[in-house]
Short mmCIF file of C-alpha atoms in Angstrom, two decimals:
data_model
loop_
_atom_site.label_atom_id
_atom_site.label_comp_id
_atom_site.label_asym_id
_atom_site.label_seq_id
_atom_site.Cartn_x
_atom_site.Cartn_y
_atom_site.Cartn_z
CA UNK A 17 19.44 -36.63 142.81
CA UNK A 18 18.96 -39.42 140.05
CA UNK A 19 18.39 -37.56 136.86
CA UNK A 20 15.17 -40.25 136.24
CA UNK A 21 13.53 -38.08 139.83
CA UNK A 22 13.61 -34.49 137.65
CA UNK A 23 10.71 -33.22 136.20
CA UNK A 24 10.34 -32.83 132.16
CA UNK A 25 10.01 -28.97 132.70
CA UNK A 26 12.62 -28.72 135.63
CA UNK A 27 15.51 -26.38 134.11
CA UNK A 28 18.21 -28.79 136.16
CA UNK A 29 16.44 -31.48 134.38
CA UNK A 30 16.99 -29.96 130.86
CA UNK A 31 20.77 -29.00 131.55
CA UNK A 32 21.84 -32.83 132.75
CA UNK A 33 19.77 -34.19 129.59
CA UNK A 34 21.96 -31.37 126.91
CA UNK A 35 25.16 -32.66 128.95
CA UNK A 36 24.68 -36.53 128.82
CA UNK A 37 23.06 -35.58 124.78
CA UNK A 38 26.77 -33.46 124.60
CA UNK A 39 28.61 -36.49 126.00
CA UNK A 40 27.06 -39.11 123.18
CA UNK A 41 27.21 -36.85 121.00
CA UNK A 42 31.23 -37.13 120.53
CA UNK A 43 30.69 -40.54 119.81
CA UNK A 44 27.81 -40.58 117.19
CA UNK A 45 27.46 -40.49 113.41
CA UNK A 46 25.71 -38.14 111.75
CA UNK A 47 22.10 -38.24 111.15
CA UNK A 48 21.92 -37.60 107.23
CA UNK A 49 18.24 -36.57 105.71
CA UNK A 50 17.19 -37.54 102.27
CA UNK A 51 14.29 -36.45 100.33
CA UNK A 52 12.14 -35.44 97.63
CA UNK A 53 11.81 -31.51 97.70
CA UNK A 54 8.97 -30.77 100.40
CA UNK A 55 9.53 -33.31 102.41
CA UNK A 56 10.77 -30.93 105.17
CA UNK A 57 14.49 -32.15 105.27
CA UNK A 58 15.47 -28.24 106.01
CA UNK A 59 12.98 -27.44 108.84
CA UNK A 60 13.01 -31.07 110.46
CA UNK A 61 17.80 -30.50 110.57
CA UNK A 62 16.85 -27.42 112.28
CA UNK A 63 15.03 -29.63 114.82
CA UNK A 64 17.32 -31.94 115.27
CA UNK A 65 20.10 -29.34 115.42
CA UNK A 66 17.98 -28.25 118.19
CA UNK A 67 17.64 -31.63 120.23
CA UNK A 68 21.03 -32.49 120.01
CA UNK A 69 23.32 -29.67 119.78
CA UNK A 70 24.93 -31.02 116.79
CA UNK A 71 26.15 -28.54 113.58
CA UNK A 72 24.14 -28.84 110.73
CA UNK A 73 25.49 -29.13 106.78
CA UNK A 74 22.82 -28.10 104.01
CA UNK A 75 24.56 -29.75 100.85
CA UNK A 76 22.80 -26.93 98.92
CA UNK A 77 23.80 -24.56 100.94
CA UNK A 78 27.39 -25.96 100.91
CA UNK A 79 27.23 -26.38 97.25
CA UNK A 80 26.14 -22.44 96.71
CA UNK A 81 28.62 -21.28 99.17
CA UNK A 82 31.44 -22.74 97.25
CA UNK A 83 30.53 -21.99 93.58
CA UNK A 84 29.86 -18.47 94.80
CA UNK A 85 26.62 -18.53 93.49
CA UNK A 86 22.60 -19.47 94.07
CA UNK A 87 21.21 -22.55 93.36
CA UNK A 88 18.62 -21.37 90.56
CA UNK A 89 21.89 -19.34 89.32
CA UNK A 90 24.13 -22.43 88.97
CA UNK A 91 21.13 -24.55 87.09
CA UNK A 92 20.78 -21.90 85.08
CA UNK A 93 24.49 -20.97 83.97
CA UNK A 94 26.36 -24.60 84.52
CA UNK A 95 23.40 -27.31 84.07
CA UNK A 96 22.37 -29.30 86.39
CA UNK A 97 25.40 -31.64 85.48
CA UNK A 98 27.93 -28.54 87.07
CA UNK A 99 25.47 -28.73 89.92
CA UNK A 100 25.55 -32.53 90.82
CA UNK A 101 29.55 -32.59 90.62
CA UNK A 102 29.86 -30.32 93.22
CA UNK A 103 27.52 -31.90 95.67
CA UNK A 104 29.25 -35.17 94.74
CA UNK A 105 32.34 -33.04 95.80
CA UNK A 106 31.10 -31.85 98.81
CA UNK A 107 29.42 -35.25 100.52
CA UNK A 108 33.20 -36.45 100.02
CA UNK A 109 34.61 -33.65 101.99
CA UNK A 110 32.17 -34.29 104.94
CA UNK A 111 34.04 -35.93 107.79
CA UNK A 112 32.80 -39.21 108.82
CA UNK A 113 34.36 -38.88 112.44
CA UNK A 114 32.72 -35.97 113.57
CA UNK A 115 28.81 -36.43 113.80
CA UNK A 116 26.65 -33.55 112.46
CA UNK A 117 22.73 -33.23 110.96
CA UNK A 118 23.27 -33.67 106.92
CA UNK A 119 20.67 -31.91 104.97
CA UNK A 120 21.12 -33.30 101.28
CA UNK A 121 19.24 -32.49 98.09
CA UNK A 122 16.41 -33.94 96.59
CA UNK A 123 18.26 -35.40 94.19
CA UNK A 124 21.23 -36.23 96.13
CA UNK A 125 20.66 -39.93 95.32
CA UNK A 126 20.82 -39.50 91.65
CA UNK A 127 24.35 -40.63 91.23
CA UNK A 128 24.68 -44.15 92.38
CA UNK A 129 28.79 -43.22 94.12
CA UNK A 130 26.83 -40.59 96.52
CA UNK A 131 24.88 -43.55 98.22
CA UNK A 132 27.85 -45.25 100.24
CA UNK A 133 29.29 -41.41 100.65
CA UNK A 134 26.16 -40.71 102.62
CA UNK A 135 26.08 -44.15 104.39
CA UNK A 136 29.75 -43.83 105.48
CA UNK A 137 28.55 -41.05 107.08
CA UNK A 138 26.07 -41.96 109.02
CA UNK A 139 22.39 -43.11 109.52
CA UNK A 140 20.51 -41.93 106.94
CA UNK A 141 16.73 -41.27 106.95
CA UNK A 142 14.52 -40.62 104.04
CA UNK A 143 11.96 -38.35 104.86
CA UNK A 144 8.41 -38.97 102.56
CA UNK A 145 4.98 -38.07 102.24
CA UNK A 146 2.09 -38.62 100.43
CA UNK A 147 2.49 -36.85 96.50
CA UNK A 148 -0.24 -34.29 96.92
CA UNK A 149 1.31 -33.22 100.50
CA UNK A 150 5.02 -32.93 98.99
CA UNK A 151 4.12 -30.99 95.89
CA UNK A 152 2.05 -28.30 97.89
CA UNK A 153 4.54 -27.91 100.34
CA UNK A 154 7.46 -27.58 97.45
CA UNK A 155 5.25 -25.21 95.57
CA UNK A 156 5.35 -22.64 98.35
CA UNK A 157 8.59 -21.41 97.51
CA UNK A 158 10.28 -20.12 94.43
CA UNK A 159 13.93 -20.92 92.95
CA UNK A 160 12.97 -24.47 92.31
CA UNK A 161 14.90 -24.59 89.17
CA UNK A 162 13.59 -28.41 87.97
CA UNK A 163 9.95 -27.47 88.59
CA UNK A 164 10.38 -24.49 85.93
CA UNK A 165 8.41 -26.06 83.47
CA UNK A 166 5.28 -25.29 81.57
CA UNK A 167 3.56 -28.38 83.74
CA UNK A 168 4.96 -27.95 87.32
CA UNK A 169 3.11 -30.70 88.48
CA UNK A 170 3.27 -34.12 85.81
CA UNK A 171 7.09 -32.51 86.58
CA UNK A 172 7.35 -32.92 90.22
CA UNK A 173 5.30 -36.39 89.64
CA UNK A 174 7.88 -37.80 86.99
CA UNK A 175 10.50 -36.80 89.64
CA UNK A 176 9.17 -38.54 92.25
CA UNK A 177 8.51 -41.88 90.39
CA UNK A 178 11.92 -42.07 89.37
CA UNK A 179 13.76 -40.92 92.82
CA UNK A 180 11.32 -42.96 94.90
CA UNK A 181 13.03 -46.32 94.48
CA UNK A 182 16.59 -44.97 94.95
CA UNK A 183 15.18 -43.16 98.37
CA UNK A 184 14.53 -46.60 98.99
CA UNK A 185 17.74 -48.19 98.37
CA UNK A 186 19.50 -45.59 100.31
CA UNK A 187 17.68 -45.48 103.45
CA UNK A 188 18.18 -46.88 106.97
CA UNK A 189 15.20 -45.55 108.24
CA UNK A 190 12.29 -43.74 106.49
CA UNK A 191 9.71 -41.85 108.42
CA UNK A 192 6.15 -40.00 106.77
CA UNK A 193 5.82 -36.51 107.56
CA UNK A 194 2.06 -36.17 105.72
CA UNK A 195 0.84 -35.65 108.73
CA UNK A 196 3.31 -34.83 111.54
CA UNK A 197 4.84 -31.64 112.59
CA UNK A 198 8.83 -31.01 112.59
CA UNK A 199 8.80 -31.50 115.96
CA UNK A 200 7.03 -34.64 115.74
CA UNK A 201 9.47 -35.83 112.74
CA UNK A 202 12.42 -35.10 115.00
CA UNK A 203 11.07 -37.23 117.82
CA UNK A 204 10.35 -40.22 116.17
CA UNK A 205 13.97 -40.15 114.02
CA UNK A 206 15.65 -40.24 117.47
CA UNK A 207 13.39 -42.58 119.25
CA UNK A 208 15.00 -44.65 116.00
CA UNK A 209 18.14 -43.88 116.54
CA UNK A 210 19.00 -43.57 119.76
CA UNK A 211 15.65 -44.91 121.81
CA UNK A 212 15.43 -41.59 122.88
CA UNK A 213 11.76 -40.55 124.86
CA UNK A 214 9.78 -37.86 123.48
CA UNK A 215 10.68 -34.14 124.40
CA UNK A 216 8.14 -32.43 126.80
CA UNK A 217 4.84 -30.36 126.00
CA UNK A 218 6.62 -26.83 124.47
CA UNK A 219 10.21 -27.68 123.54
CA UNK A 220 9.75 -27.26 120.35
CA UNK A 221 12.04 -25.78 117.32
CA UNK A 222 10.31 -22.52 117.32
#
């Protein structure tokens, strides 16, 4: 049967659609997800790790990995200098023949020779919102070692006036999260992307 007859929520369906997604896949770049810090770069890769079976890098996660230590730890006992080398380091080891979801640091766009390292990558998508949704939504979690300050805030707001414009230089696409869900996010990156359709009612990322 043609796969356009299955239902959304028929389980044959949802196999042939994770085998043609498995097929392209091989052939894709990576999507790559830029950001200010709350923008939901981390929860919306999951996603998108979800929807199309493809790994997924976190740069931080990469960059703590190799120095052996956390991110608050290496601000703390190398600068943020130390820090910044070794994510330049590790966008450059990144393959750009095999296509994965990049998660990249807020301030991944800092040093103008990581822009055409992430574009040689792939497509890459800034993810914003509104300044009162981002800094409530990077508030919520502790270790944010640039927002240790004795005015969190006029911090995070000085940040995001001077990233804002390189975000802007470095993007393909950008989408708004204010007022979307992950799931949503996801969606509309691959609708960009790939002219994808939406995913049915309850396949979400959990």
């Amino acid at each position: 049967m043609p796969l356009q007859f299955f239902r959304f929520t028929d389980p044959l369906f949802r196999m042939a659609v994770r085998s043609h997604i498995a097929s392209v896949n091989r052939s894709v770049k990576s999507i790559v997800l830029i950001g200010m810090m709350g923008a939901g770069k981390s929860s919306v890769g999951r996603c998108l790790q979800r929807r199309t079976g493809l790994a997924r890098f976190d740069t931080d996660e990469v960059v703590a990995s190799k120095l052996g230590l956390s991110i608050p730890e290496i601000f703390s006992q190398h600068g943020e200098d130390r820090f910044r080398e070794a994510e330049t380091q590790v966008l450059g080891e990144f393959a750009p023949t095999q296509a994965a979801i990049i998660v990249t640091g807020g301030g991944v766009v800092l040093r103008e020779e990581n822009v055409p390292l992430l574009k040689r990558l792939g497509t890459v998508i800034w993810l914003e919102a509104d300044e009162e949704t981002l800094f409530e939504r990077a508030t919520r979690r502790e270790g944010r070692p640039l927002l240790k300050t004795e005015n969190p805030r006029n911090t995070f707001l000085q940040l995001l006036r001077e990233r804002t414009p390189l975000y802007a230089r470095a993007a393909d696409i950008r989408v708004n999260t204010s007022n979307s869900t992950h799931d949503e996010v996801a969606d509309i990156i691959l609708e960009d992307i790939e002219g994808r359709p939406r995913t049915a009612n309850g396949d979400t990322c959990g």
